[in-house]
């Protein structure tokens, strides 16, 4: 048993922590990045590339640095602490994940080096309006023709979909609408004719896109992984993404908790710091406990996400998401409450952590969804 | 013991219910129900319709437009109003400054202000909180120095709700800095057009302009705008805050939201059915409804006690209503967030050109998260829930 | 040209320091430690000189406990070529540090030593100067800019009210000031490379240096809290207060 980071992981942590601390040192800076054309800082993205972060999870043969889930966790925590807006999760963890697990040698060679240097951004076009959290509920179709495949359908909530150059698109090539069999993944250039995008800003300062594919033609080279066999990859890569998102949540909770404790020490009412009220002390302690519970499950997810036992992996990821969601909600709500009025304002960075944490809850499965997943397989402890 | 209303009470309920649902514009009620922003005009229209029926200020003294209603009727009235998603008559006017002027103001002030307050001819805002005086309100620093026939006011108020719309502000100001902090406070009425007043917006977490900071720089206020006696303002403020807390449980509002959530859940597709087919979700809604029912009965018990004793003195039990009621309001917004699911992520702000369609194909999801965010305030303002618990511990438990 | 750069492990500059209850020093348990910021500047300058082709090898030296090895790793990940850890758990005072470094210099024979002007933990600002004295080398302290020539180095120094440039004959000692450069973040490829770079270990005993302390810490106290400000009504009042109460005019 060992929960320590290796010296290299510590160096990585040091680098990314410091980069984020300096680039995201104030809410004003974050607002300025948010107002850039792509909704994040391209300069920071370039710096991520320079530091090798965009190549983190790819193998060395593919042009990356061979990092695993723990390295990703280290990076995502830092991004969470700073409330970073850069599309790391979508490009490197999600998009990169599909390339790593399902990409052919040619696809890897074509795209990974471009990701690593910061030239290519990816997004996943998967969710559909009727699907809610069911990954297999895919109505978008890909029809085989002599020219390749023709994709038709609507995709929703494509995170960072407006800045993406390349989409991973899930479409049905056979099977019923909610069947796991018959889903095929495609790598589709964002500029392919027959794609229209509508982008919304999200509650947490990011962006999400609604995409319509109408008669979008892609060649057979675009197929990612086996025809009709895309579902297991969806599940696996989204599992990895949940683990990464958990780390982001822990980073955000850590910052928010720290802000709250500082505030309790400095805010004075009734002639004393409000942190001297025992009831508020206990609340801050409960927040710490929620944070530590979340941290444990974040680590659990990072350690289990690579497991070959798919059942075990699934339950672990769902269990982690439940704990993360619960802690995120608790820490977020308590932080606002303990700040009083100031916690309710856009001028205060704490409020933005609260919003991001709230949105993390609803991404890739809310508490009810994942609780159901864990319960469905009989929980984590074997029955006596 | 009997839960049922009398026949007269039932008739009264039907009367107000149908009035709310037929007379108040549906568009305004839709905005309230969906948690959309109301314009100043929306508040004015709605309140004037009520006032034309003599129902804007039914809880005021009869001579100033009150109704001879029993506490039970008042309760029915407010609950029906909330369940019909009618905007509550402007709180600052009807539940705060109006009752204070009616109880402690001069005849001159009553004549001058009360009818305009009831008709929302003047929009009032509440200038109590300051940067350094929130929960510890009595430590407020804004000072008013007597100079001949004027008070000269200097200082800053904050969190002033809808101050951007206000014609008048009622303020707690320090008129005697030499005595115990509660003893040197006065209650002043200030015309917002007086030179020296600056209003700066504060944008709240849901992205709206709901509160403000108000700065007073050498603001000259005629002494006839003092309410009651100088340095007695704290008593009036306590009277006002107690009024603010009664009826704050907002059970009708939570009921209205739950009813709406059920309707929406029947529209949200999940698998082959809808969210409403999900038993876990239904159980969570039911569990909130049960707590709400318990609170409703608690509220009725308080109302019944009031009608029996005829006392309108605020009950410390109103703190229980405030705590539980505000927490339940927040819980209902959590259900709303859950109903919106992943679509809660989207705002209605579309980036770039194109037809402005509702995000995700649902015309309500973009307001779910802001409603949830905004409702965090209900456990903070009007005396935070921590302060309410302190009140209960002291006043009820004797700790 | 070979370059020696000295790196010290100190409490991270972001950490709010707390004094131990007995006043014997500051709390170090469970506290984040990092490379002294001035030393980072030193490493950065060394790496830049190497990138300019002026330096062929950079050796990073740290004196401290086993964990000081991590600080050397950081230097290696920034671009230093190899490390030497002089391992000791004792508190090492500036003079002892200077003696150890002098010994290392003797063995390594660098042409240039770059180090921070001071460490943010004890703020001594002595080691560089002492090392120069022990070695009899010229020194350019508080460097704002360095330019390496043939067998010489020009060091522009930050001095009160301006800059001063001194020309030194190599070998020499340079101590860095805040504005010399902005240190880089270690990149992933360099972190991976650092893993394979050699890190040798020695100790004061092996080097024959006695590190027993000559100074005694009598007391450590927290800085006093900031006093509340006062609002003045006019410029005249301000001037009056500055003269009479603050005594600064
Ligand atoms: C089943 C059982 C087995 C035990 N076995 C042993 C044993 O083997 N050996 C032994 O020595 N003792 C034993 N104890 C005693 C136990 O350690 C004490 O009960 C405990 O320390 C609490 O003390 P108390 O009962 O006097 O409660 P009190 O200290 O009077 O506490 C009463 C309540 O006040 C709260 N409280 C007290 N101070 C504060 C504060 N500063 N802030 C907030 N809340 C506060 C407490 O949390 C508690 O809720 C046992 C107790 C139980 C119930
Ligand atoms: C949206 C919104 C609208 C508002 N509108 C108005 C308005 O129109 N007019 C107006 O005058 N004010 C208004 N307020 C102000 C509101 O009344 C204050 O925010 C409230 O009194 C809390 O004060 P504070 O924000 O300074 O928090 P603080 O008093 O600093 O409280 C911070 C935290 O400490 C807790 N705390 C403080 N003291 C104690 C204690 N003794 N024991 C335990 N816990 C304690 C609080 O509960 C809170 O959790 C509004 C506030 C909000 C958020």
Tab-separated table of C-alpha atoms in Angstrom, chain A residues 1-380:
chain	number	residue	atom	x	y	z
A	1	UNK	CA	0.000	0.000	0.000
A	2	UNK	CA	1.364	3.393	-0.909
A	3	UNK	CA	-0.381	6.674	-1.484
A	4	UNK	CA	2.746	8.740	-2.104
A	5	UNK	CA	3.637	10.422	-5.320
A	6	UNK	CA	6.928	9.429	-6.952
A	7	UNK	CA	9.631	12.117	-7.197
A	8	UNK	CA	8.705	12.642	-10.857
A	9	UNK	CA	5.031	13.006	-10.011
A	10	UNK	CA	5.969	15.541	-7.358
A	11	UNK	CA	7.980	17.517	-9.884
A	12	UNK	CA	5.042	17.430	-12.263
A	13	UNK	CA	2.765	18.589	-9.489
A	14	UNK	CA	5.116	21.386	-8.606
A	15	UNK	CA	5.292	22.613	-12.171
A	16	UNK	CA	1.590	22.558	-12.909
A	17	UNK	CA	0.628	23.907	-9.492
A	18	UNK	CA	2.902	26.859	-9.935
A	19	UNK	CA	1.878	27.512	-13.490
A	20	UNK	CA	-1.779	27.532	-12.525
A	21	UNK	CA	-1.162	29.545	-9.372
A	22	UNK	CA	0.511	32.271	-11.376
A	23	UNK	CA	-1.813	32.244	-14.396
A	24	UNK	CA	-5.002	31.909	-12.395
A	25	UNK	CA	-4.045	34.089	-9.474
A	26	UNK	CA	-7.220	36.180	-9.621
A	27	UNK	CA	-10.789	36.141	-10.792
A	28	UNK	CA	-10.027	39.100	-13.083
A	29	UNK	CA	-7.477	37.028	-14.974
A	30	UNK	CA	-9.910	34.172	-15.343
A	31	UNK	CA	-12.558	36.548	-16.647
A	32	UNK	CA	-10.107	37.896	-19.191
A	33	UNK	CA	-9.369	34.364	-20.462
A	34	UNK	CA	-13.058	33.588	-20.590
A	35	UNK	CA	-13.593	36.572	-22.845
A	36	UNK	CA	-10.962	35.468	-25.354
A	37	UNK	CA	-12.368	34.245	-28.676
A	38	UNK	CA	-12.226	30.560	-27.782
A	39	UNK	CA	-13.361	31.065	-24.225
A	40	UNK	CA	-10.007	30.162	-22.687
A	41	UNK	CA	-6.407	31.341	-22.848
A	42	UNK	CA	-4.584	30.203	-25.929
A	43	UNK	CA	-1.344	31.370	-24.350
A	44	UNK	CA	-1.862	29.007	-21.430
A	45	UNK	CA	-2.751	26.232	-23.849
A	46	UNK	CA	0.561	26.851	-25.612
A	47	UNK	CA	2.292	26.728	-22.255
A	48	UNK	CA	0.624	23.391	-21.497
A	49	UNK	CA	2.075	22.136	-24.768
A	50	UNK	CA	5.500	23.516	-23.920
A	51	UNK	CA	5.475	21.765	-20.570
A	52	UNK	CA	4.479	18.503	-22.222
A	53	UNK	CA	1.132	18.343	-20.427
A	54	UNK	CA	-0.796	17.813	-23.644
A	55	UNK	CA	1.247	14.678	-24.276
A	56	UNK	CA	0.930	13.394	-20.733
A	57	UNK	CA	-1.137	10.217	-21.168
A	58	UNK	CA	0.177	9.105	-24.554
A	59	UNK	CA	2.816	6.430	-24.764
A	60	UNK	CA	6.356	7.397	-25.612
A	61	UNK	CA	6.155	5.501	-28.925
A	62	UNK	CA	3.170	7.644	-29.840
A	63	UNK	CA	5.017	10.827	-29.028
A	64	UNK	CA	3.767	11.302	-25.492
A	65	UNK	CA	5.250	10.898	-22.045
A	66	UNK	CA	3.644	7.741	-20.795
A	67	UNK	CA	1.771	9.216	-17.849
A	68	UNK	CA	-0.937	7.163	-16.178
A	69	UNK	CA	-4.083	7.954	-14.218
A	70	UNK	CA	-2.111	9.281	-11.266
A	71	UNK	CA	-0.274	11.824	-13.420
A	72	UNK	CA	-3.590	12.865	-14.911
A	73	UNK	CA	-4.959	13.192	-11.404
A	74	UNK	CA	-2.087	15.469	-10.430
A	75	UNK	CA	-2.740	17.742	-13.410
A	76	UNK	CA	-6.515	17.786	-13.051
A	77	UNK	CA	-6.307	18.662	-9.364
A	78	UNK	CA	-4.217	21.672	-10.211
A	79	UNK	CA	-6.644	22.719	-12.941
A	80	UNK	CA	-9.453	22.401	-10.407
A	81	UNK	CA	-7.633	24.459	-7.825
A	82	UNK	CA	-7.256	27.275	-10.314
A	83	UNK	CA	-10.684	26.872	-11.988
A	84	UNK	CA	-8.866	26.600	-15.284
A	85	UNK	CA	-10.918	27.048	-18.446
A	86	UNK	CA	-8.612	25.280	-20.875
A	87	UNK	CA	-10.110	22.235	-22.643
A	88	UNK	CA	-7.666	19.744	-21.145
A	89	UNK	CA	-10.342	17.284	-20.099
A	90	UNK	CA	-11.970	17.184	-23.512
A	91	UNK	CA	-8.857	17.164	-25.660
A	92	UNK	CA	-6.371	15.138	-23.672
A	93	UNK	CA	-8.442	12.945	-21.378
A	94	UNK	CA	-11.540	12.320	-23.486
A	95	UNK	CA	-10.348	12.753	-27.057
A	96	UNK	CA	-6.896	11.469	-26.235
A	97	UNK	CA	-8.414	8.537	-24.398
A	98	UNK	CA	-10.298	7.395	-27.479
A	99	UNK	CA	-7.192	7.685	-29.597
A	100	UNK	CA	-5.111	5.764	-27.093
A	101	UNK	CA	-7.555	2.920	-26.609
A	102	UNK	CA	-9.271	2.663	-29.970
A	103	UNK	CA	-7.064	4.470	-32.469
A	104	UNK	CA	-5.319	2.652	-35.293
A	105	UNK	CA	-1.592	3.127	-35.795
A	106	UNK	CA	-2.318	5.568	-38.623
A	107	UNK	CA	-4.820	7.553	-36.565
A	108	UNK	CA	-2.415	7.775	-33.661
A	109	UNK	CA	0.384	8.873	-35.918
A	110	UNK	CA	-1.809	11.463	-37.586
A	111	UNK	CA	-3.351	13.054	-34.528
A	112	UNK	CA	-1.382	12.485	-31.351
A	113	UNK	CA	1.677	14.522	-32.343
A	114	UNK	CA	-0.646	17.381	-33.266
A	115	UNK	CA	-2.372	17.211	-29.906
A	116	UNK	CA	0.948	17.136	-28.104
A	117	UNK	CA	2.152	20.372	-29.680
A	118	UNK	CA	-1.164	22.101	-29.113
A	119	UNK	CA	-2.370	22.274	-32.698
A	120	UNK	CA	-5.349	19.989	-32.405
A	121	UNK	CA	-8.271	20.047	-30.022
A	122	UNK	CA	-10.821	17.294	-29.649
A	123	UNK	CA	-14.318	17.003	-28.283
A	124	UNK	CA	-16.724	14.146	-27.746
A	125	UNK	CA	-20.079	14.312	-29.519
A	126	UNK	CA	-22.005	11.650	-27.661
A	127	UNK	CA	-24.929	12.844	-25.532
A	128	UNK	CA	-28.319	13.114	-27.170
A	129	UNK	CA	-31.368	14.938	-25.919
A	130	UNK	CA	-33.298	11.858	-24.964
A	131	UNK	CA	-30.319	9.998	-23.495
A	132	UNK	CA	-29.768	11.748	-20.197
A	133	UNK	CA	-26.986	9.600	-18.717
A	134	UNK	CA	-27.430	6.390	-20.698
A	135	UNK	CA	-24.306	6.005	-22.824
A	136	UNK	CA	-25.955	3.466	-25.104
A	137	UNK	CA	-28.958	5.625	-25.927
A	138	UNK	CA	-27.790	6.703	-29.363
A	139	UNK	CA	-30.194	7.579	-32.128
A	140	UNK	CA	-27.696	9.261	-34.426
A	141	UNK	CA	-27.088	6.962	-37.349
A	142	UNK	CA	-24.142	6.232	-39.583
A	143	UNK	CA	-25.244	4.601	-42.788
A	144	UNK	CA	-22.729	2.705	-44.866
A	145	UNK	CA	-22.623	3.762	-48.491
A	146	UNK	CA	-20.114	3.269	-51.260
A	147	UNK	CA	-18.483	6.565	-50.300
A	148	UNK	CA	-18.013	5.609	-46.672
A	149	UNK	CA	-20.537	6.505	-43.980
A	150	UNK	CA	-23.249	9.119	-43.830
A	151	UNK	CA	-23.956	10.484	-40.359
A	152	UNK	CA	-27.308	11.942	-39.388
A	153	UNK	CA	-28.469	13.071	-35.999
A	154	UNK	CA	-28.209	15.562	-33.171
A	155	UNK	CA	-25.649	15.676	-30.423
A	156	UNK	CA	-25.915	17.771	-27.306
A	157	UNK	CA	-23.699	19.067	-24.545
A	158	UNK	CA	-20.513	18.686	-26.540
A	159	UNK	CA	-18.113	20.190	-24.046
A	160	UNK	CA	-15.727	22.683	-25.627
A	161	UNK	CA	-17.343	21.795	-28.929
A	162	UNK	CA	-16.851	25.188	-30.514
A	163	UNK	CA	-13.071	25.252	-30.245
A	164	UNK	CA	-12.631	21.604	-31.225
A	165	UNK	CA	-11.006	20.721	-34.539
A	166	UNK	CA	-11.907	17.077	-34.423
A	167	UNK	CA	-14.899	15.279	-32.988
A	168	UNK	CA	-15.187	11.791	-31.673
A	169	UNK	CA	-18.734	10.967	-32.752
A	170	UNK	CA	-20.742	8.001	-31.573
A	171	UNK	CA	-23.336	6.771	-34.038
A	172	UNK	CA	-25.476	3.761	-34.517
A	173	UNK	CA	-24.460	1.407	-37.308
A	174	UNK	CA	-26.796	-1.356	-36.173
A	175	UNK	CA	-28.967	-2.432	-33.261
A	176	UNK	CA	-31.838	-0.819	-31.397
A	177	UNK	CA	-31.629	2.729	-30.082
A	178	UNK	CA	-30.554	1.744	-26.563
A	179	UNK	CA	-28.555	-1.319	-27.451
A	180	UNK	CA	-24.888	-1.417	-26.463
A	181	UNK	CA	-24.123	-3.374	-29.566
A	182	UNK	CA	-24.118	-1.491	-32.822
A	183	UNK	CA	-22.422	1.733	-31.728
A	184	UNK	CA	-19.522	2.861	-33.884
A	185	UNK	CA	-17.133	5.692	-33.127
A	186	UNK	CA	-15.899	8.061	-35.820
A	187	UNK	CA	-13.220	10.725	-35.937
A	188	UNK	CA	-14.837	13.611	-37.748
A	189	UNK	CA	-13.143	16.814	-38.809
A	190	UNK	CA	-15.136	19.741	-37.439
A	191	UNK	CA	-15.147	21.406	-40.839
A	192	UNK	CA	-16.731	18.494	-42.667
A	193	UNK	CA	-19.715	19.676	-44.717
A	194	UNK	CA	-23.027	18.830	-43.105
A	195	UNK	CA	-22.087	19.809	-39.566
A	196	UNK	CA	-23.735	22.756	-37.894
A	197	UNK	CA	-22.919	23.894	-34.404
A	198	UNK	CA	-24.686	26.065	-31.904
A	199	UNK	CA	-22.711	26.975	-28.822
A	200	UNK	CA	-23.891	28.102	-25.414
A	201	UNK	CA	-21.933	29.409	-22.525
A	202	UNK	CA	-22.260	27.111	-19.552
A	203	UNK	CA	-23.124	28.016	-15.985
A	204	UNK	CA	-19.515	27.538	-14.894
A	205	UNK	CA	-17.921	29.826	-17.464
A	206	UNK	CA	-17.220	27.167	-20.087
A	207	UNK	CA	-18.912	26.356	-23.363
A	208	UNK	CA	-20.982	23.523	-24.733
A	209	UNK	CA	-22.189	22.937	-28.237
A	210	UNK	CA	-25.234	21.414	-29.843
A	211	UNK	CA	-24.237	19.737	-33.076
A	212	UNK	CA	-26.358	18.697	-35.949
A	213	UNK	CA	-25.087	16.142	-38.456
A	214	UNK	CA	-27.101	16.104	-41.612
A	215	UNK	CA	-25.847	13.878	-44.357
A	216	UNK	CA	-22.302	14.279	-43.091
A	217	UNK	CA	-20.080	12.017	-45.176
A	218	UNK	CA	-16.976	10.472	-43.676
A	219	UNK	CA	-14.616	7.916	-45.170
A	220	UNK	CA	-13.977	4.516	-43.647
A	221	UNK	CA	-10.631	5.854	-42.385
A	222	UNK	CA	-12.664	7.821	-39.889
A	223	UNK	CA	-13.833	4.706	-38.071
A	224	UNK	CA	-12.318	4.613	-34.604
A	225	UNK	CA	-12.120	1.106	-33.183
A	226	UNK	CA	-14.316	-1.755	-34.312
A	227	UNK	CA	-17.512	-1.242	-36.292
A	228	UNK	CA	-20.513	-1.838	-34.011
A	229	UNK	CA	-18.134	-2.294	-31.081
A	230	UNK	CA	-17.655	1.280	-29.894
A	231	UNK	CA	-19.623	1.002	-26.688
A	232	UNK	CA	-16.960	-0.593	-24.474
A	233	UNK	CA	-14.593	2.202	-25.465
A	234	UNK	CA	-17.178	4.834	-24.625
A	235	UNK	CA	-17.620	3.329	-21.254
A	236	UNK	CA	-13.932	2.921	-20.574
A	237	UNK	CA	-12.856	6.372	-21.692
A	238	UNK	CA	-15.735	8.075	-19.908
A	239	UNK	CA	-14.698	6.115	-16.835
A	240	UNK	CA	-11.230	7.602	-17.133
A	241	UNK	CA	-12.797	10.996	-17.641
A	242	UNK	CA	-14.841	10.645	-14.478
A	243	UNK	CA	-11.671	9.803	-12.596
A	244	UNK	CA	-10.044	12.926	-14.009
A	245	UNK	CA	-13.080	15.043	-13.261
A	246	UNK	CA	-13.037	13.748	-9.703
A	247	UNK	CA	-9.537	15.085	-9.363
A	248	UNK	CA	-10.618	18.437	-10.709
A	249	UNK	CA	-13.433	18.478	-8.165
A	250	UNK	CA	-11.043	17.693	-5.336
A	251	UNK	CA	-8.768	20.521	-6.417
A	252	UNK	CA	-11.699	22.910	-6.514
A	253	UNK	CA	-13.009	21.757	-3.135
A	254	UNK	CA	-9.586	22.140	-1.630
A	255	UNK	CA	-9.331	25.752	-2.795
A	256	UNK	CA	-12.848	26.530	-1.706
A	257	UNK	CA	-12.352	25.014	1.707
A	258	UNK	CA	-9.167	26.952	2.150
A	259	UNK	CA	-10.868	30.193	1.146
A	260	UNK	CA	-13.645	29.509	3.618
A	261	UNK	CA	-11.330	28.814	6.515
A	262	UNK	CA	-9.371	31.972	5.735
A	263	UNK	CA	-12.616	33.909	5.641
A	264	UNK	CA	-13.697	32.523	9.009
A	265	UNK	CA	-10.427	33.789	10.423
A	266	UNK	CA	-10.662	37.268	8.963
A	267	UNK	CA	-14.354	38.197	8.924
A	268	UNK	CA	-15.344	39.917	12.132
A	269	UNK	CA	-18.863	40.226	13.528
A	270	UNK	CA	-19.864	40.924	17.128
A	271	UNK	CA	-16.302	42.062	17.739
A	272	UNK	CA	-14.733	38.657	17.096
A	273	UNK	CA	-13.723	36.618	14.088
A	274	UNK	CA	-16.691	34.518	13.049
A	275	UNK	CA	-14.366	31.500	13.170
A	276	UNK	CA	-14.575	31.722	16.928
A	277	UNK	CA	-18.200	30.539	16.813
A	278	UNK	CA	-18.120	26.827	17.524
A	279	UNK	CA	-21.017	26.117	15.231
A	280	UNK	CA	-19.055	27.517	12.304
A	281	UNK	CA	-15.909	25.661	13.355
A	282	UNK	CA	-17.798	22.392	13.214
A	283	UNK	CA	-19.151	23.249	9.798
A	284	UNK	CA	-15.636	23.899	8.521
A	285	UNK	CA	-14.565	20.587	10.011
A	286	UNK	CA	-17.443	18.807	8.273
A	287	UNK	CA	-16.331	20.401	5.025
A	288	UNK	CA	-12.838	19.078	5.611
A	289	UNK	CA	-14.222	15.602	6.189
A	290	UNK	CA	-16.220	15.796	2.988
A	291	UNK	CA	-13.114	16.924	1.152
A	292	UNK	CA	-11.010	14.088	2.543
A	293	UNK	CA	-13.671	11.500	1.744
A	294	UNK	CA	-13.714	12.852	-1.783
A	295	UNK	CA	-9.937	12.775	-1.990
A	296	UNK	CA	-9.890	9.136	-0.976
A	297	UNK	CA	-12.386	8.241	-3.672
A	298	UNK	CA	-10.488	10.338	-6.187
A	299	UNK	CA	-7.412	8.223	-5.464
A	300	UNK	CA	-9.484	5.057	-5.516
A	301	UNK	CA	-10.802	5.974	-8.940
A	302	UNK	CA	-7.315	6.777	-10.222
A	303	UNK	CA	-6.011	3.430	-9.008
A	304	UNK	CA	-8.965	1.397	-10.261
A	305	UNK	CA	-9.501	3.018	-13.615
A	306	UNK	CA	-6.800	0.921	-15.209
A	307	UNK	CA	-8.185	-2.332	-13.813
A	308	UNK	CA	-8.797	-5.093	-16.347
A	309	UNK	CA	-11.833	-6.275	-14.466
A	310	UNK	CA	-14.537	-4.209	-16.149
A	311	UNK	CA	-17.187	-4.880	-13.495
A	312	UNK	CA	-14.899	-3.849	-10.693
A	313	UNK	CA	-13.777	-0.811	-12.619
A	314	UNK	CA	-17.319	0.309	-13.335
A	315	UNK	CA	-18.452	0.059	-9.732
A	316	UNK	CA	-15.361	1.838	-8.512
A	317	UNK	CA	-15.865	4.726	-10.899
A	318	UNK	CA	-19.553	5.033	-10.070
A	319	UNK	CA	-18.835	4.869	-6.357
A	320	UNK	CA	-16.226	7.586	-6.727
A	321	UNK	CA	-18.599	9.813	-8.661
A	322	UNK	CA	-21.262	9.461	-5.971
A	323	UNK	CA	-18.854	10.510	-3.243
A	324	UNK	CA	-17.395	13.322	-5.319
A	325	UNK	CA	-20.856	14.643	-6.127
A	326	UNK	CA	-21.998	14.545	-2.543
A	327	UNK	CA	-18.884	16.186	-1.224
A	328	UNK	CA	-18.954	18.767	-4.001
A	329	UNK	CA	-22.493	19.745	-3.138
A	330	UNK	CA	-21.857	19.856	0.572
A	331	UNK	CA	-18.613	21.797	0.368
A	332	UNK	CA	-20.064	24.219	-2.182
A	333	UNK	CA	-23.227	24.960	-0.254
A	334	UNK	CA	-21.496	25.292	3.075
A	335	UNK	CA	-18.851	27.573	1.648
A	336	UNK	CA	-21.482	29.979	0.357
A	337	UNK	CA	-23.388	29.881	3.612
A	338	UNK	CA	-20.351	30.511	5.785
A	339	UNK	CA	-19.379	33.483	3.677
A	340	UNK	CA	-22.765	35.155	4.075
A	341	UNK	CA	-23.725	37.713	1.427
A	342	UNK	CA	-20.299	37.922	-0.160
A	343	UNK	CA	-20.473	34.235	-1.098
A	344	UNK	CA	-23.463	35.036	-3.303
A	345	UNK	CA	-21.660	37.387	-5.660
A	346	UNK	CA	-19.981	37.059	-9.024
A	347	UNK	CA	-17.194	39.282	-7.737
A	348	UNK	CA	-16.117	36.574	-5.353
A	349	UNK	CA	-14.072	33.666	-6.666
A	350	UNK	CA	-15.634	31.330	-4.103
A	351	UNK	CA	-18.980	31.586	-5.879
A	352	UNK	CA	-17.331	30.403	-9.091
A	353	UNK	CA	-15.932	27.328	-7.386
A	354	UNK	CA	-19.417	26.590	-6.131
A	355	UNK	CA	-20.798	26.842	-9.649
A	356	UNK	CA	-18.130	24.655	-11.192
A	357	UNK	CA	-18.616	22.051	-8.471
A	358	UNK	CA	-22.354	22.076	-9.086
A	359	UNK	CA	-21.808	21.453	-12.777
A	360	UNK	CA	-19.292	18.684	-12.151
A	361	UNK	CA	-22.075	16.939	-10.240
A	362	UNK	CA	-24.236	16.781	-13.323
A	363	UNK	CA	-21.523	15.826	-15.815
A	364	UNK	CA	-21.179	12.179	-16.881
A	365	UNK	CA	-23.819	10.989	-14.467
A	366	UNK	CA	-25.369	12.605	-11.417
A	367	UNK	CA	-25.535	11.114	-7.947
A	368	UNK	CA	-28.780	9.256	-8.560
A	369	UNK	CA	-27.450	7.692	-11.746
A	370	UNK	CA	-24.216	6.399	-10.269
A	371	UNK	CA	-25.800	5.324	-7.018
A	372	UNK	CA	-28.128	3.224	-9.103
A	373	UNK	CA	-25.155	1.711	-10.950
A	374	UNK	CA	-23.498	0.668	-7.694
A	375	UNK	CA	-26.726	-0.644	-6.195
A	376	UNK	CA	-27.646	-2.544	-9.343
A	377	UNK	CA	-24.595	-4.778	-9.094
A	378	UNK	CA	-25.147	-5.354	-5.403
A	379	UNK	CA	-22.903	-2.686	-3.899
A	380	UNK	CA	-19.221	-2.835	-3.057
